[in-house]
Structures are given as structure tokens and as C-alpha cells.
Tab-separated table of C-alpha atoms in Angstrom:
chain	number	residue	atom	x	y	z
A	1	MET	CA	-47.182	8.969	-25.113
A	2	LEU	CA	-44.935	10.632	-22.792
A	3	TYR	CA	-47.254	10.493	-19.954
A	4	ASN	CA	-47.269	6.545	-20.401
A	5	THR	CA	-43.638	6.126	-20.640
A	6	ASN	CA	-43.280	7.952	-17.133
A	7	ILE	CA	-45.851	5.631	-15.973
A	8	ASP	CA	-44.089	2.735	-17.201
A	9	MET	CA	-40.804	4.018	-15.721
A	10	GLN	CA	-42.345	4.531	-12.254
A	11	ASN	CA	-43.730	1.085	-12.457
A	12	ASN	CA	-40.600	-0.549	-13.355
A	13	ILE	CA	-38.806	1.344	-10.262
A	14	LYS	CA	-41.756	0.209	-8.154
A	15	GLU	CA	-41.346	-3.397	-9.143
A	16	LYS	CA	-37.711	-3.341	-8.474
A	17	ILE	CA	-38.256	-1.822	-5.077
A	18	ILE	CA	-40.817	-4.427	-4.181
A	19	LYS	CA	-38.173	-7.144	-4.997
A	20	LYS	CA	-35.415	-5.456	-2.733
A	21	ILE	CA	-37.718	-5.007	0.138
A	22	LEU	CA	-39.290	-8.504	-0.008
A	23	ASN	CA	-35.601	-9.892	-0.011
A	24	LEU	CA	-34.794	-8.311	3.360
A	25	PRO	CA	-34.906	-10.974	6.199
A	26	SER	CA	-36.453	-8.732	8.646
A	27	PHE	CA	-39.426	-7.285	6.437
A	28	ARG	CA	-41.987	-10.168	6.500
A	29	GLU	CA	-41.451	-10.250	10.355
A	30	ASN	CA	-41.889	-6.408	10.847
A	31	LEU	CA	-44.758	-6.312	8.429
A	32	GLN	CA	-46.503	-8.817	10.471
A	33	LYS	CA	-45.834	-6.802	13.617
A	34	SER	CA	-47.074	-3.680	12.083
A	35	PHE	CA	-50.412	-5.354	11.330
A	36	GLU	CA	-50.663	-6.620	14.775
A	37	ASN	CA	-49.909	-2.825	15.955
A	38	MET	CA	-52.504	-1.518	13.550
A	39	ASN	CA	-55.064	-3.791	15.016
A	40	SER	CA	-54.390	-2.434	18.510
A	41	THR	CA	-53.952	1.285	17.607
A	42	GLY	CA	-55.722	1.656	14.233
A	43	VAL	CA	-52.384	3.084	12.654
A	44	LEU	CA	-50.096	1.233	10.528
A	45	PRO	CA	-46.496	2.227	11.421
A	46	GLU	CA	-43.762	2.807	8.880
A	47	PHE	CA	-40.952	0.194	8.403
A	48	ILE	CA	-37.645	1.586	8.876
A	49	VAL	CA	-34.970	-0.001	6.653
A	50	ASP	CA	-31.600	0.270	8.854
A	51	THR	CA	-29.677	-2.604	7.027
A	52	LEU	CA	-25.971	-3.451	6.568
A	53	ASP	CA	-27.020	-4.050	2.981
A	54	VAL	CA	-26.282	-1.033	1.105
A	55	ASP	CA	-27.377	-2.055	-2.308
A	56	ILE	CA	-31.017	-1.592	-0.871
A	57	LEU	CA	-30.784	2.119	-1.865
A	58	ASP	CA	-30.272	3.073	-5.408
A	59	ALA	CA	-30.824	6.350	-7.505
A	60	ASP	CA	-34.061	5.224	-8.977
A	61	MET	CA	-35.707	5.451	-5.398
A	62	PHE	CA	-35.193	9.172	-5.230
A	63	GLU	CA	-37.537	9.472	-8.194
A	64	ILE	CA	-40.392	8.304	-6.328
A	65	GLY	CA	-39.369	8.663	-2.710
A	66	THR	CA	-39.644	11.772	-0.440
A	67	LEU	CA	-36.690	12.865	1.742
A	68	THR	CA	-37.636	13.666	5.397
A	69	ASP	CA	-35.132	14.380	8.107
A	70	ASN	CA	-32.798	11.374	8.159
A	71	PHE	CA	-34.874	9.096	5.865
A	72	LEU	CA	-35.927	8.541	2.197
A	73	GLN	CA	-39.732	7.598	2.506
A	74	ILE	CA	-41.344	5.547	-0.118
A	75	ALA	CA	-44.949	5.388	0.085
A	76	ASP	CA	-47.947	3.892	-1.921
A	77	ILE	CA	-46.200	0.632	-2.676
A	78	PHE	CA	-46.591	-1.530	0.522
A	79	PRO	CA	-49.353	-1.116	3.059
A	80	THR	CA	-46.773	0.452	5.223
A	81	PRO	CA	-44.528	3.337	4.329
A	82	ILE	CA	-40.759	2.357	3.752
A	83	MET	CA	-38.265	4.494	5.526
A	84	ILE	CA	-34.719	4.108	4.450
A	85	ASN	CA	-32.110	5.481	6.938
A	86	ILE	CA	-29.573	7.536	4.565
A	87	LYS	CA	-27.318	8.087	7.605
A	88	SER	CA	-27.032	4.554	7.921
A	89	VAL	CA	-26.322	3.689	4.168
A	90	ILE	CA	-23.572	6.338	4.200
A	91	HIS	CA	-21.935	4.843	7.325
A	92	ASN	CA	-22.355	1.178	6.127
A	93	ALA	CA	-21.015	2.232	2.399
A	94	LEU	CA	-17.942	3.655	3.949
A	95	ASN	CA	-17.248	0.703	6.358
A	96	ASN	CA	-17.785	-1.837	3.320
A	97	ASN	CA	-15.583	0.233	0.907
A	98	ARG	CA	-18.502	1.074	-1.377
A	99	PRO	CA	-17.590	4.380	-2.837
A	100	ASP	CA	-20.132	3.844	-5.557
A	101	ILE	CA	-22.939	4.115	-3.097
A	102	ILE	CA	-21.458	7.420	-1.668
A	103	LYS	CA	-21.078	8.834	-5.177
A	104	MET	CA	-24.716	8.230	-6.046
A	105	LEU	CA	-25.862	9.919	-2.816
A	106	ALA	CA	-23.726	12.771	-3.654
A	107	ASP	CA	-25.752	13.531	-6.426
A	108	LYS	CA	-28.868	13.241	-4.651
A	109	VAL	CA	-28.636	14.717	-1.277
A	110	THR	CA	-26.195	17.041	0.763
A	111	LEU	CA	-24.020	14.490	2.277
A	112	SER	CA	-22.851	16.720	5.078
A	113	ASN	CA	-26.285	17.191	6.176
A	114	TYR	CA	-26.516	13.325	7.150
A	115	VAL	CA	-22.905	12.730	8.214
A	116	SER	CA	-21.046	16.051	8.897
A	117	SER	CA	-17.695	14.368	9.188
A	118	ILE	CA	-17.996	12.550	5.864
A	119	MET	CA	-14.717	14.020	4.392
A	120	MET	CA	-12.840	13.146	7.484
A	121	LEU	CA	-13.955	9.822	7.435
A	122	CYS	CA	-13.086	9.360	3.858
A	123	ALA	CA	-9.546	10.525	4.567
A	124	LYS	CA	-9.123	8.423	7.570
A	125	MET	CA	-10.138	5.386	5.593
A	126	LYS	CA	-7.761	6.551	2.897
A	127	MET	CA	-10.558	6.466	0.340
A	128	PHE	CA	-8.646	9.164	-1.622
A	129	GLU	CA	-10.304	8.563	-4.953
A	130	LEU	CA	-13.778	8.989	-3.423
A	131	LEU	CA	-12.573	12.072	-1.417
A	132	ALA	CA	-11.261	13.681	-4.849
A	133	TYR	CA	-14.855	13.173	-6.391
A	134	LEU	CA	-16.454	14.632	-3.054
A	135	ILE	CA	-14.124	17.606	-3.216
A	136	ASP	CA	-14.955	18.190	-6.884
A	137	LYS	CA	-18.485	18.267	-5.884
A	138	GLN	CA	-17.618	20.825	-3.096
A	139	VAL	CA	-19.061	18.741	-0.167
A	140	MET	CA	-18.644	20.747	2.921
A	141	ILE	CA	-15.063	20.596	4.107
A	142	ASP	CA	-14.846	23.181	7.085
A	143	THR	CA	-16.179	20.680	9.712
A	144	ASN	CA	-14.432	21.008	12.998
A	145	ASN	CA	-12.323	23.684	11.762
A	146	TYR	CA	-10.897	22.231	8.776
A	147	GLU	CA	-9.810	19.024	10.351
A	148	CYS	CA	-9.852	16.992	7.226
A	149	ILE	CA	-7.605	19.469	5.426
A	150	TYR	CA	-4.910	19.129	8.093
A	151	TYR	CA	-5.322	15.153	8.164
A	152	LEU	CA	-4.545	15.528	4.528
A	153	ALA	CA	-1.295	17.521	5.046
A	154	HIS	CA	-0.582	14.996	8.051
A	155	VAL	CA	-0.615	11.903	5.680
A	156	GLY	CA	1.181	13.919	2.603
A	157	GLN	CA	-1.726	14.233	0.201
A	158	LEU	CA	-0.518	17.100	-1.681
A	159	ASP	CA	-2.577	16.605	-4.957
A	160	LEU	CA	-5.839	16.635	-2.880
A	161	LEU	CA	-4.760	19.670	-1.142
A	162	LYS	CA	-4.219	21.397	-4.403
A	163	LEU	CA	-7.611	20.414	-5.665
A	164	ILE	CA	-9.104	21.681	-2.403
A	165	LEU	CA	-7.453	25.044	-3.142
A	166	GLN	CA	-9.170	25.049	-6.709
A	167	LYS	CA	-12.633	24.181	-5.355
A	168	TYR	CA	-12.899	26.102	-2.159
A	169	LYS	CA	-12.595	29.727	-1.085
A	170	PHE	CA	-11.130	30.336	2.376
A	171	PRO	CA	-11.654	33.690	4.216
A	172	ASN	CA	-8.693	32.845	6.590
A	173	ILE	CA	-6.522	31.287	3.930
A	174	PHE	CA	-3.358	32.362	5.469
A	175	GLU	CA	-4.223	30.619	8.514
A	176	VAL	CA	-5.067	27.563	6.966
A	177	ALA	CA	-1.838	27.523	4.787
A	178	SER	CA	-0.009	28.115	8.021
A	179	LYS	CA	-1.257	25.209	9.867
A	180	ILE	CA	-0.875	22.961	6.598
A	181	SER	CA	2.699	23.763	6.840
A	182	ILE	CA	2.999	23.176	10.454
A	183	GLN	CA	1.664	19.453	9.642
A	184	ALA	CA	4.064	19.253	6.665
A	185	ILE	CA	6.934	20.157	9.161
A	186	MET	CA	6.027	17.975	11.746
A	187	ASN	CA	5.457	14.986	9.424
A	188	ASN	CA	8.244	15.383	7.110
A	189	HIS	CA	6.500	16.301	3.979
A	190	LEU	CA	9.047	18.555	2.123
A	191	ASP	CA	6.750	18.658	-1.052
A	192	ILE	CA	3.885	20.116	0.881
A	193	LEU	CA	5.983	22.571	2.499
A	194	LYS	CA	7.557	23.786	-0.725
A	195	PHE	CA	4.144	24.327	-2.133
A	196	PHE	CA	2.658	26.323	0.874
A	197	CYS	CA	5.877	27.883	1.520
A	198	PRO	CA	7.709	28.690	-1.548
A	199	ALA	CA	11.020	30.062	-2.043
A	200	SER	CA	9.443	33.485	-2.800
A	201	GLY	CA	8.406	33.543	0.893
A	202	PHE	CA	12.101	34.106	1.829
A	203	GLU	CA	12.006	37.427	0.409
A	204	SER	CA	8.162	38.407	0.966
A	205	ALA	CA	7.739	37.000	4.452
A	206	PRO	CA	11.004	36.474	6.051
A	207	ASP	CA	9.813	36.719	9.618
A	208	GLN	CA	7.128	34.022	9.080
A	209	MET	CA	9.738	31.894	7.367
A	210	PHE	CA	11.926	32.282	10.242
A	211	VAL	CA	9.114	31.133	12.570
A	212	PHE	CA	8.509	28.096	10.544
A	213	PHE	CA	12.243	27.421	10.782
A	214	ILE	CA	12.312	27.495	14.485
A	215	ASN	CA	9.177	25.436	14.451
A	216	SER	CA	10.777	22.713	12.193
A	217	ILE	CA	13.392	22.276	14.904
A	218	ARG	CA	10.789	22.354	17.836
A	219	PHE	CA	8.329	19.830	16.306
A	220	GLY	CA	10.929	17.300	15.156
A	221	GLY	CA	11.213	18.276	11.303
A	222	HIS	CA	13.528	16.097	9.564
A	223	LEU	CA	16.966	17.521	8.653
A	224	ASP	CA	15.908	18.004	5.028
A	225	ILE	CA	13.106	20.227	6.389
A	226	VAL	CA	15.672	22.248	8.333
A	227	LYS	CA	18.022	22.537	5.272
A	228	TYR	CA	15.283	23.837	3.213
A	229	PHE	CA	14.941	27.095	5.181
A	230	VAL	CA	18.735	27.458	5.585
A	231	ASP	CA	19.240	26.969	1.735
A	232	GLY	CA	16.446	29.514	1.351
A	233	GLY	CA	18.542	32.218	2.918
A	234	ILE	CA	17.849	31.988	6.888
A	235	SER	CA	20.805	32.381	8.852
A	236	ILE	CA	21.300	30.352	12.025
A	237	LYS	CA	22.676	33.553	13.636
A	238	GLN	CA	19.347	35.125	13.606
A	239	GLN	CA	18.027	36.005	17.025
A	240	ASN	CA	21.060	35.564	18.790
A	241	TYR	CA	21.439	32.045	17.489
A	242	GLN	CA	17.798	31.080	18.609
A	243	ALA	CA	17.932	28.073	16.367
A	244	VAL	CA	21.069	26.605	18.106
A	245	GLY	CA	19.266	27.097	21.351
A	246	MET	CA	16.132	25.275	20.231
A	247	ALA	CA	18.155	22.485	18.811
A	248	LYS	CA	19.830	22.031	22.042
A	249	LYS	CA	16.571	22.239	24.173
A	250	CYS	CA	14.816	19.731	21.924
A	251	GLU	CA	17.895	17.315	21.705
A	252	ARG	CA	18.194	17.578	18.042
A	253	CYS	CA	21.613	16.151	17.662
A	254	GLU	CA	21.868	15.789	13.855
A	255	ILE	CA	20.717	19.406	13.673
A	256	ILE	CA	23.430	20.617	15.917
A	257	GLN	CA	25.988	18.652	13.958
A	258	TYR	CA	24.674	20.096	10.733
A	259	PHE	CA	24.889	23.825	12.210
A	260	VAL	CA	28.387	23.163	13.474
A	261	GLN	CA	29.299	22.129	9.809
A	262	LEU	CA	27.797	25.658	8.757
A	263	ASP	CA	29.481	27.830	11.553
A	264	HIS	CA	32.219	26.420	13.693
A	265	GLU	CA	31.558	29.393	16.123
A	266	ILE	CA	28.579	27.554	17.516
A	267	LEU	CA	31.125	25.298	19.399
A	268	THR	CA	31.790	28.154	21.578
A	269	LEU	CA	28.201	28.181	22.627
A	270	LEU	CA	28.285	24.751	23.673
A	271	SER	CA	29.367	23.394	26.856
A	272	VAL	CA	31.745	20.285	27.343
A	273	ASP	CA	28.465	18.365	28.078
A	274	ASP	CA	26.687	19.648	25.196
A	275	LYS	CA	29.721	18.677	22.917
A	276	ILE	CA	29.671	14.985	24.209
A	277	ARG	CA	25.898	14.798	24.103
A	278	PHE	CA	25.844	15.943	20.399
A	279	GLY	CA	28.862	13.793	19.487
A	280	LEU	CA	31.077	16.776	19.013
A	281	GLN	CA	33.786	16.113	21.761
A	282	GLU	CA	37.133	15.112	20.036
A	283	GLU	CA	39.035	12.058	21.443
A	284	VAL	CA	41.397	13.150	24.066
A	285	LYS	CA	43.433	10.373	25.001
A	286	HIS	CA	44.229	6.530	24.726
A	287	ARG	CA	43.739	4.623	27.814
A	288	PHE	CA	43.838	0.825	27.984
A	289	ILE	CA	41.601	-0.937	30.128
A	290	GLY	CA	41.695	-4.523	28.633
A	291	ASN	CA	38.537	-6.380	28.230
A	292	ALA	CA	36.312	-4.426	30.385
A	293	ILE	CA	32.394	-4.632	30.801
A	294	CYS	CA	30.028	-1.570	30.190
A	295	GLY	CA	28.326	-0.933	33.582
A	296	ILE	CA	25.030	-0.194	31.770
A	297	MET	CA	24.272	-2.816	29.416
A	298	GLN	CA	26.915	-5.387	30.594
A	299	GLU	CA	28.392	-5.532	27.116
A	300	PRO	CA	32.040	-5.811	26.466
A	301	ILE	CA	34.347	-2.814	25.795
A	302	ASN	CA	36.630	-4.288	23.390
A	303	GLU	CA	40.168	-3.040	22.283
A	304	GLY	CA	39.790	-0.058	20.099
A	305	ASP	CA	36.369	0.799	21.491
A	306	LYS	CA	35.427	4.487	22.824
A	307	TYR	CA	34.272	4.551	26.319
A	308	VAL	CA	34.034	6.965	29.402
A	309	LEU	CA	35.073	6.588	32.859
A	310	CYS	CA	33.969	7.565	36.476
A	311	GLU	CA	36.371	9.732	38.543
A	312	LYS	CA	37.008	6.704	40.985
A	313	VAL	CA	38.192	4.681	37.854
A	314	LEU	CA	35.798	1.895	39.062
A	315	HIS	CA	33.426	1.625	36.186
A	316	SER	CA	33.433	2.260	32.415
A	317	TYR	CA	30.817	2.677	29.961
A	318	GLY	CA	30.729	2.140	26.161
A	319	TYR	CA	30.506	5.562	24.522
A	320	GLU	CA	27.394	4.932	22.357
A	321	THR	CA	25.676	3.270	25.263
A	322	TRP	CA	26.736	6.297	27.457
A	323	SER	CA	25.568	8.748	24.847
A	324	GLU	CA	22.241	7.148	24.560
A	325	TRP	CA	21.861	7.129	28.194
A	326	ILE	CA	22.677	10.950	28.546
A	327	ARG	CA	20.138	11.633	25.594
A	328	LYS	CA	17.566	9.955	27.603
A	329	GLY	CA	18.095	12.545	30.639
A	330	ALA	CA	20.713	10.863	32.798
A	331	LYS	CA	23.232	13.214	34.604
A	332	TRP	CA	27.151	12.698	34.349
A	333	VAL	CA	27.127	10.434	37.304
A	334	CYS	CA	27.966	7.047	37.607
A	335	PRO	CA	25.061	4.832	38.063
A	336	LEU	CA	27.041	2.327	40.111
A	337	CYS	CA	29.277	4.127	42.658
A	338	PHE	CA	27.603	7.711	42.212
A	339	SER	CA	30.876	9.460	41.539
A	340	LYS	CA	31.160	12.049	38.678
A	341	VAL	CA	31.719	10.693	35.059
A	342	ASN	CA	34.636	12.567	33.418
A	343	TYR	CA	33.910	14.757	30.389
A	344	MET	CA	36.402	12.897	28.403
A	345	ILE	CA	36.170	10.062	25.692
A	346	TYR	CA	38.846	7.459	26.001
A	347	THR	CA	39.929	4.965	23.413
A	348	ASN	CA	40.715	1.425	24.654
A	349	LEU	CA	44.218	1.238	23.360
A	350	LYS	CA	47.658	1.582	24.897
A	351	PRO	CA	49.287	4.947	24.983
A	352	MET	CA	51.348	5.778	21.880
């Protein structure tokens, strides 16, 4: 009785496969060509299914098919063997947002044997629910030096990163965690940074935390990222004010201003040029120039506006416009007459 049941099940599967294959537009044409080739060679070639229709493949086919290289081979149904390209099905399922097909395949084959970058592709396509399923299945994730993990840190997927730590073991976990932290710093994911660089690290690994602190300035970390390290106990005075030097080098205006709020001694480390560049120069005097025009943007300098002035007193520039000009790398030289521009901020008001 059990034998008959198995026979009936296989016959039902074969019947379903026959219907699917016959519905392929290319099958009859290829079958005719196969018979023509058989007449000339004596051998009937296989029919390779390489179609955009991902529904051609289902779980039942694995019950009667045989896996060979990149293909699932189904014989003894048609005169010619049917070869379904597994790699092609995977790519088409991803491109057509069919996670159900990928999940079915994950139960039948080792996905990474067919598409080694399957995890990275899921991440880049933002198929995060599918990715969580594959992580739970422990599909290979160390392809290309863990690029998928670092990409998830890049896009802020903390929950998936936590799941990865639960499901996989890493021989070099410290290196992986460090690179994740750098991605969190560069892309302003404070929640990921706090998870991989917890507050306990300020006591257990102070040198490493200081390195991350400097990197948060170097790699464009948001001010909140920088504040996390300072609030954790790192001093901006460490290594002879190295953090201040890095902030100057990287033109991190908001960080310099924050550091000055913490320690006014930093002002002694800044030149007049630095102070003006970073918005720390005090207004020195009133100087009325009437309704002037900024020499860079040709916008008006109205009464009460701040401005800078060249030494020849020929050209004036709105302070905000000039500050942006300097931040882009310009020198304190008048672009119109090439005289020096005074390290002075004026207000367009009559002297009191």
C-alpha cells in the first residue's frame, strides 16, 4: 500500500512537471531541434531550462530530479532530459522579488554553491526579511571578507547584525567588530556603535576607544558620535590635543566649536585664520559701508550684515559667503584685486 502511494505521488509530480514544461514557449521549438540533432548525431541532447519564469521550479521537482553541477536534471519524463538552471532561477527570483522561491531553494540546496554572493545581493536589494531567514539557515556569509556584514552596518541594520552574532562563529571576531564600528561611525549609526563599542569598553579597552574617537572625527562621524566618546570619558586633551588637530585637518567646524565649549584653552591652539574659519572670531568693530555688494556672489551686504574687507578697502564680502569660500580651500586673498583680506569681521553699522 505504501509502495502504491509513493508511485501515485511520483506520478502526480511528473504530471505537474509535464504541464509546466509544455507551457514554456520555447519547449516545442527546442524539442523539434533536439529530434533534428538526434537524427544527425544519434544522440538526443538535453533541454536546458533557462527562463525568467521562476515558477517553473518547485520543491516537488527535487523529489524525482538529480542535482548535477548548476542544474537540476529531470529524466524519464520527456524523450530528452530536462535541465533546470538553479543559478538562473536564483538570480531571477531576486530580480523579481520572489523570496518564496529563494526560501524553497534554501531547504533543498546549498545556495552559496550556486550564487556565492547571495547574502550580499539580498542586502543590497533590501530584502531584509529574506536575509534574516537565510541567516537563520546559516547560509555562508563570509564571502569576500564578510562584505555583507559590513554593508549591513553601513545601512544601519542592527537587528540583523545581532542575529548574525547569534548564528555564526567568527575566528576573528574582534576585527569584524572593529570594522562594523568604523562603518557605524562613518554612517552615523549610533545604536550600532553603542552595541559594538559599549560603555564598558571605556574601561576595558581605553586605547582602542580613543582610536575610534579619532576615527569618528577623521571619517565624518556626526557630532552625536563624537559626543558619545567624550561622554564615555575620553579627554580631548589626550595625546596633546590630537582630536583638535584632527578636527582642524578635516575642517570639522561643528566639532571644533563643541571642543571649545568643553575647554576654552583650545582657543590658544587656533590661529586667527582658524578662529574665523570655524566661526570663533569675535566681532571686532562696526564699519559702515552702506549698501555694498559681495564680491563673490554679487549679493547685497545690507545694513547690519557681517562682512570682511580687503586691505585696499576696495572689495567687501558677506561673512557667510566668505566663510564658505575659505572652507572650500581658498586663501585670505581678495579674488578681485589680490590684496590680503583682513582677519577681521566687520558689522555694516555706523560706529557707536
